[in-house]
CSV table of C-alpha atoms in Angstrom, one decimal:
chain,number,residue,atom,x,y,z
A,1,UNK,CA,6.2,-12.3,-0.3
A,2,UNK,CA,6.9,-9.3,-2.9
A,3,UNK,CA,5.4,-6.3,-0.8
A,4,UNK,CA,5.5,-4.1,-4.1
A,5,UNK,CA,2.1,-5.7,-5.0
A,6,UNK,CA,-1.1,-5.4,-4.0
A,7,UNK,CA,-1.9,-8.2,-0.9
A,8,UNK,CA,-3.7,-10.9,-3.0
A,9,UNK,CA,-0.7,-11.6,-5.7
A,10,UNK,CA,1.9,-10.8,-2.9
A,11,UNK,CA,0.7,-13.1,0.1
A,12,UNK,CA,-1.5,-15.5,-2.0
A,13,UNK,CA,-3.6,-15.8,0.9
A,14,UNK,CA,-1.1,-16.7,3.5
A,15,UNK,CA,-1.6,-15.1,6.8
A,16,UNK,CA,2.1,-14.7,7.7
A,17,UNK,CA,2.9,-13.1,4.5
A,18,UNK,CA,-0.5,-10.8,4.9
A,19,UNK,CA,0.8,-9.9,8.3
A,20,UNK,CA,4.3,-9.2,7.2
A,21,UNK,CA,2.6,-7.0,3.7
A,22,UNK,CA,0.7,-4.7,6.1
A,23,UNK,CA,3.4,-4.4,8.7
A,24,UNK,CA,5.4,-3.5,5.9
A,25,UNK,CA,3.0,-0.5,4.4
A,26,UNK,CA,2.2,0.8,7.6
A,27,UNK,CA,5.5,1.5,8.5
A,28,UNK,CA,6.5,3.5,5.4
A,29,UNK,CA,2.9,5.4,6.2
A,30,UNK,CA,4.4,5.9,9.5
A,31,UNK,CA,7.2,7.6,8.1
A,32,UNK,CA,5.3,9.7,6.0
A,33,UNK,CA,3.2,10.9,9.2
A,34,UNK,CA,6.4,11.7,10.3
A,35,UNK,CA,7.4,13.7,7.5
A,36,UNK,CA,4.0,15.7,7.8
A,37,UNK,CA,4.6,16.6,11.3
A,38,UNK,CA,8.0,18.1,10.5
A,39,UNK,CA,7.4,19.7,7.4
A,40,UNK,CA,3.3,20.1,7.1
A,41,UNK,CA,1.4,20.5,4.0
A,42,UNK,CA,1.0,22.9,1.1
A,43,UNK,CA,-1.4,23.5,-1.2
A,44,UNK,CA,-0.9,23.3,-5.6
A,45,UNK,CA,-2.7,25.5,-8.2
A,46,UNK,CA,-5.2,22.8,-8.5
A,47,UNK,CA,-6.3,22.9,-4.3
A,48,UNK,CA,-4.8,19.6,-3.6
A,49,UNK,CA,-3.3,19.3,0.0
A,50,UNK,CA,0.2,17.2,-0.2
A,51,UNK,CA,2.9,16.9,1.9
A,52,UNK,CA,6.6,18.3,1.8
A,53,UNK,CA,8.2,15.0,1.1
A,54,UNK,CA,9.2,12.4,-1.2
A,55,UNK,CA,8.7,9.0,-1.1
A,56,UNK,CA,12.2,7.1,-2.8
A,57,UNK,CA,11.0,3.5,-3.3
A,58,UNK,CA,14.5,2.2,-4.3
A,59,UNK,CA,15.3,-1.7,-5.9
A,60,UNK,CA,18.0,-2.9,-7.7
A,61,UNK,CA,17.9,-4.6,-10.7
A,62,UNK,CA,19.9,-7.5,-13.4
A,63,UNK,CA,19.0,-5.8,-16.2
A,64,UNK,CA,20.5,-8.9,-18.0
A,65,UNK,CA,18.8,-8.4,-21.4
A,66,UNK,CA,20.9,-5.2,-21.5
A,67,UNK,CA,24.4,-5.0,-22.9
A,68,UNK,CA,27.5,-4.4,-20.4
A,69,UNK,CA,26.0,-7.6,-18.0
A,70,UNK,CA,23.5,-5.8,-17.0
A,71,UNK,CA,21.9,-1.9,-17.9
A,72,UNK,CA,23.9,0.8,-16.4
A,73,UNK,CA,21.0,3.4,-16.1
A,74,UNK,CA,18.7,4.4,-13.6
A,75,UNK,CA,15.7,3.3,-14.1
A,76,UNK,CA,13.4,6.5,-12.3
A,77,UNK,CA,9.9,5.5,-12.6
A,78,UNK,CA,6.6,7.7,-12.0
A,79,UNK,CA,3.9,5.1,-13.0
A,80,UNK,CA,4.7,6.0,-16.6
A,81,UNK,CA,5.2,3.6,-18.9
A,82,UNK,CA,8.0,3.6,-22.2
A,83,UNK,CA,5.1,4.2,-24.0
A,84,UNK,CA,3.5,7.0,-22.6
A,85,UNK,CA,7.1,8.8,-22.4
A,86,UNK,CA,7.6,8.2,-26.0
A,87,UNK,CA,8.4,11.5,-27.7
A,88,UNK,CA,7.6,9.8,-31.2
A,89,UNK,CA,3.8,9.3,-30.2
A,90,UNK,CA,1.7,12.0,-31.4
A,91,UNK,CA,0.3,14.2,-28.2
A,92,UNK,CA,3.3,12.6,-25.9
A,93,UNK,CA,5.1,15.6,-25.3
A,94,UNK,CA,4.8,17.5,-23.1
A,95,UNK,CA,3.6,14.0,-21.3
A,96,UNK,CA,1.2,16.2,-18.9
A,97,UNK,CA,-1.3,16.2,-22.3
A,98,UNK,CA,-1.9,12.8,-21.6
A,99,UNK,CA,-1.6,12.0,-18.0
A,100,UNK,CA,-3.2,14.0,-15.8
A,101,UNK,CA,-4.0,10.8,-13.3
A,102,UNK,CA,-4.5,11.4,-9.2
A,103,UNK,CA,-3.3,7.8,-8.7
A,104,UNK,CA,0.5,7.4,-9.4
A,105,UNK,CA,3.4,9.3,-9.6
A,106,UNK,CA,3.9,13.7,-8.6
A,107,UNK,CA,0.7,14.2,-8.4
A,108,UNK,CA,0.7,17.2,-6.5
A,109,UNK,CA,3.9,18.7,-7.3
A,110,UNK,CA,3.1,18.4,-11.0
A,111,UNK,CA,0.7,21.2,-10.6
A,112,UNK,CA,2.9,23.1,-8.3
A,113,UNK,CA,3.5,27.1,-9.7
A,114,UNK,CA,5.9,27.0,-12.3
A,115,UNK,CA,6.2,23.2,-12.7
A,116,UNK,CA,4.9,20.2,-15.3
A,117,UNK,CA,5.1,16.6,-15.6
A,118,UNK,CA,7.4,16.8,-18.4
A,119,UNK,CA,10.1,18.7,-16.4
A,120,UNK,CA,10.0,16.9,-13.5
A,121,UNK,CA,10.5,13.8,-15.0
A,122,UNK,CA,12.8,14.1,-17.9
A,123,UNK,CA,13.7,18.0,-17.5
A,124,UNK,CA,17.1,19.7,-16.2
A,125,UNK,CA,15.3,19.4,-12.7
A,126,UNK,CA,14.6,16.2,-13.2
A,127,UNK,CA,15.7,13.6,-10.5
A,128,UNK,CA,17.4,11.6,-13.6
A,129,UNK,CA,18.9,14.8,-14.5
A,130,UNK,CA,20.5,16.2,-11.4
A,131,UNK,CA,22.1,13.1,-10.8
A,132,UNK,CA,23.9,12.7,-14.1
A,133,UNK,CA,25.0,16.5,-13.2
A,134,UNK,CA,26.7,15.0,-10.4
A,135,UNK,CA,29.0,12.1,-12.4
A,136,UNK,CA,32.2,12.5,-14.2
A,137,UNK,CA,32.1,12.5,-17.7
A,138,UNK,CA,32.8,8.7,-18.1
A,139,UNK,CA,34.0,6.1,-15.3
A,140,UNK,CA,35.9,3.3,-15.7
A,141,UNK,CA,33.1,0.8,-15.5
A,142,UNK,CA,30.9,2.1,-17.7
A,143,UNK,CA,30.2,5.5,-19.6
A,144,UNK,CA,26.5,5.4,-19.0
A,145,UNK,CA,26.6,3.8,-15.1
A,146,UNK,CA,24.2,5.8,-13.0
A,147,UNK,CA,23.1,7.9,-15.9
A,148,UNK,CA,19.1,8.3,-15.6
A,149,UNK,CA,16.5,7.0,-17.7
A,150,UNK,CA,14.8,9.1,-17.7
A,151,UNK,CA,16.3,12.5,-17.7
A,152,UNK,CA,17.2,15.1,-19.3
A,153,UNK,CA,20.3,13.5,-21.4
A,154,UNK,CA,18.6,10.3,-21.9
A,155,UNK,CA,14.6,11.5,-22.3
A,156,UNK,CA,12.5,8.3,-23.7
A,157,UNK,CA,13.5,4.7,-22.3
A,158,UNK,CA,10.9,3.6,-25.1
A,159,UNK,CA,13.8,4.6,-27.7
A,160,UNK,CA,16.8,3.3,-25.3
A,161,UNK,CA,15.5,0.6,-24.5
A,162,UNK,CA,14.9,0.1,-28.0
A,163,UNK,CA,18.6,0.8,-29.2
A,164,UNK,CA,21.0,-2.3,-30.3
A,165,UNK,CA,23.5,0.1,-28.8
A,166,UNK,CA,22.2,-0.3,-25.1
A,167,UNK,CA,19.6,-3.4,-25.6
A,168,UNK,CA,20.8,-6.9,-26.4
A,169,UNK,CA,17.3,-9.0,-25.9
A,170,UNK,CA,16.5,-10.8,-28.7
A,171,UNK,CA,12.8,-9.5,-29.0
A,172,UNK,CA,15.3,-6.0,-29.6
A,173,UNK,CA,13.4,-4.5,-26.7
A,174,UNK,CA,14.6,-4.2,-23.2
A,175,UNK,CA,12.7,-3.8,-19.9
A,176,UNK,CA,12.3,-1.0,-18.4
A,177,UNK,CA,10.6,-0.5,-14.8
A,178,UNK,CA,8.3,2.2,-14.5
A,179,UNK,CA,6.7,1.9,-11.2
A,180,UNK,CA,5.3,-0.7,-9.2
A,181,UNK,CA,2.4,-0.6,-6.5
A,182,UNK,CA,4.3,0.6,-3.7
A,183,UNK,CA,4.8,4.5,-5.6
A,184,UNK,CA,1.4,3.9,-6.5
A,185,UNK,CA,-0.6,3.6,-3.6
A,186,UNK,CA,2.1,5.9,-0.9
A,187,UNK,CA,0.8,8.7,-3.3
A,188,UNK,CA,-1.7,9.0,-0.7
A,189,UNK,CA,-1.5,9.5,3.0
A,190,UNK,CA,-4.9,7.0,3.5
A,191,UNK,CA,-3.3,4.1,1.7
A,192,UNK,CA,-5.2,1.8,3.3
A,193,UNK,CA,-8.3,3.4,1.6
A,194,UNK,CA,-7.2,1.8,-1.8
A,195,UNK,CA,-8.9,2.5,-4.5
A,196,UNK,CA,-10.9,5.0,-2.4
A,197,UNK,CA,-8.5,8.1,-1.5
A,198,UNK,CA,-9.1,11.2,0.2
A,199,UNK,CA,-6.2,11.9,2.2
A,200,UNK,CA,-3.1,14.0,1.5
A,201,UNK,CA,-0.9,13.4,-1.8
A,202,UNK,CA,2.6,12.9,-1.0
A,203,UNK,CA,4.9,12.6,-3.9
A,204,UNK,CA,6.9,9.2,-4.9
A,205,UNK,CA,9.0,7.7,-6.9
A,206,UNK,CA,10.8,4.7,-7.5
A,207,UNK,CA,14.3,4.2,-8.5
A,208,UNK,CA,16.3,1.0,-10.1
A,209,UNK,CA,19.3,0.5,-9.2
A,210,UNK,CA,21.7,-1.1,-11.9
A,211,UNK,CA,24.5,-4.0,-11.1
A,212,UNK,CA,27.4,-1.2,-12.2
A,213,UNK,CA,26.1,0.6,-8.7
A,214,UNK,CA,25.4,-2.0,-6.3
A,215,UNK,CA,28.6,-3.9,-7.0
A,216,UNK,CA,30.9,-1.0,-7.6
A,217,UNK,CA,34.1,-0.3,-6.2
A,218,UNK,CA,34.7,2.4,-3.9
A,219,UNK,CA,35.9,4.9,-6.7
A,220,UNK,CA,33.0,4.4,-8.7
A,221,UNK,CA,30.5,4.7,-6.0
């Protein structure tokens, strides 16, 4: 049962597995009730109510089409494909021109005063960003291990991912995970009201965790 799908591919119709699915969302709904209580709501420039919170859906990943046995990034998605973060496309950049969605990723604090899309996801306050602030210069596994994609350093996985440098898949293009369901439908406090919202936004992310991290050594972690 893959949870990080909606309940007819995940459970295929088993009842333990359905079970297990909704225990599964409810619980991270009960966390955000939590979160809600604690820190209430506020409201954006465009009137939408969301919470003060963030969601971190966090996975790991093989990245085995990537050089180095395995990709050493990061891989921060916001329901944003490689190609809609693609700074060659015409009317990409800033990516708020083009996604401007309810369901997904930042939702509400995309139109928070003084903030965009386009710097939250791949700007200097970028979650990508302020954790390659945080790393030394190079480590002794890799130079680019924990480096996000994307970020400010590294802003379009589309042209990474598409780099002999970094990607050694044969088709030349490597994978990179964007966001699955569970950032998708925890965007909204009534999750169970899929497609349907009309609850609170709370903000989410997800976050792929490469092999250089999960199976570091002490020094490197």
């Amino acid at each position: 049962m893959d949870a990080n799908r909606e309940i007819g591919e995940a459970a295929f119709g088993n009842a333990i597995a359905e079970s297990a699915w909704t225990k599964f969302h409810e619980y991270i709904n009960e966390a955000q009730t939590h979160i809600q209580t604690e820190f209430d709501t506020v409201y954006n420039e465009a009137s939408i109510e969301g919470v003060r919170g963030l969601v971190f859906d966090v996975h790991g990943y093989a990245g085995t089409d990537w050089h180095n046995e395995g990709s050493d990034f990061i891989q921060w998605g916001y329901r944003l494909g490689k190609d809609s973060l693609d700074q060659n496309a015409v009317n990409n950049c800033p990516i708020d021109i083009t996604s401007s969605s309810t369901r997904g990723s930042f939702t509400h604090a995309r139109q928070m005063p003084d903030e965009s899309l386009e710097c939250l996801v791949r700007g200097p306050k970028s979650l990508g960003q302020r954790f390659n602030d945080q790393l030394p210069l190079s480590l002794a596994s890799s130079m680019t291990c924990g480096r996000g994609l994307p970020s400010l350093d590294y802003p379009d996985p589309k042209a990474v991912a598409s780099d002999p440098a970094y990607c050694a898949d044969n088709d030349g293009v490597c994978h990179y995970y964007s966001g699955g369901y569970d950032v998708e439908v925890h965007e909204r406090m009534d999750w169970y009201n899929d497609p349907s919202f009309h609850g609170s936004h709370m903000n989410t992310v997800q976050a792929e965790l490469p092999r250089c991290i999960r199976f570091a050594t002490d020094e490197t972690r």
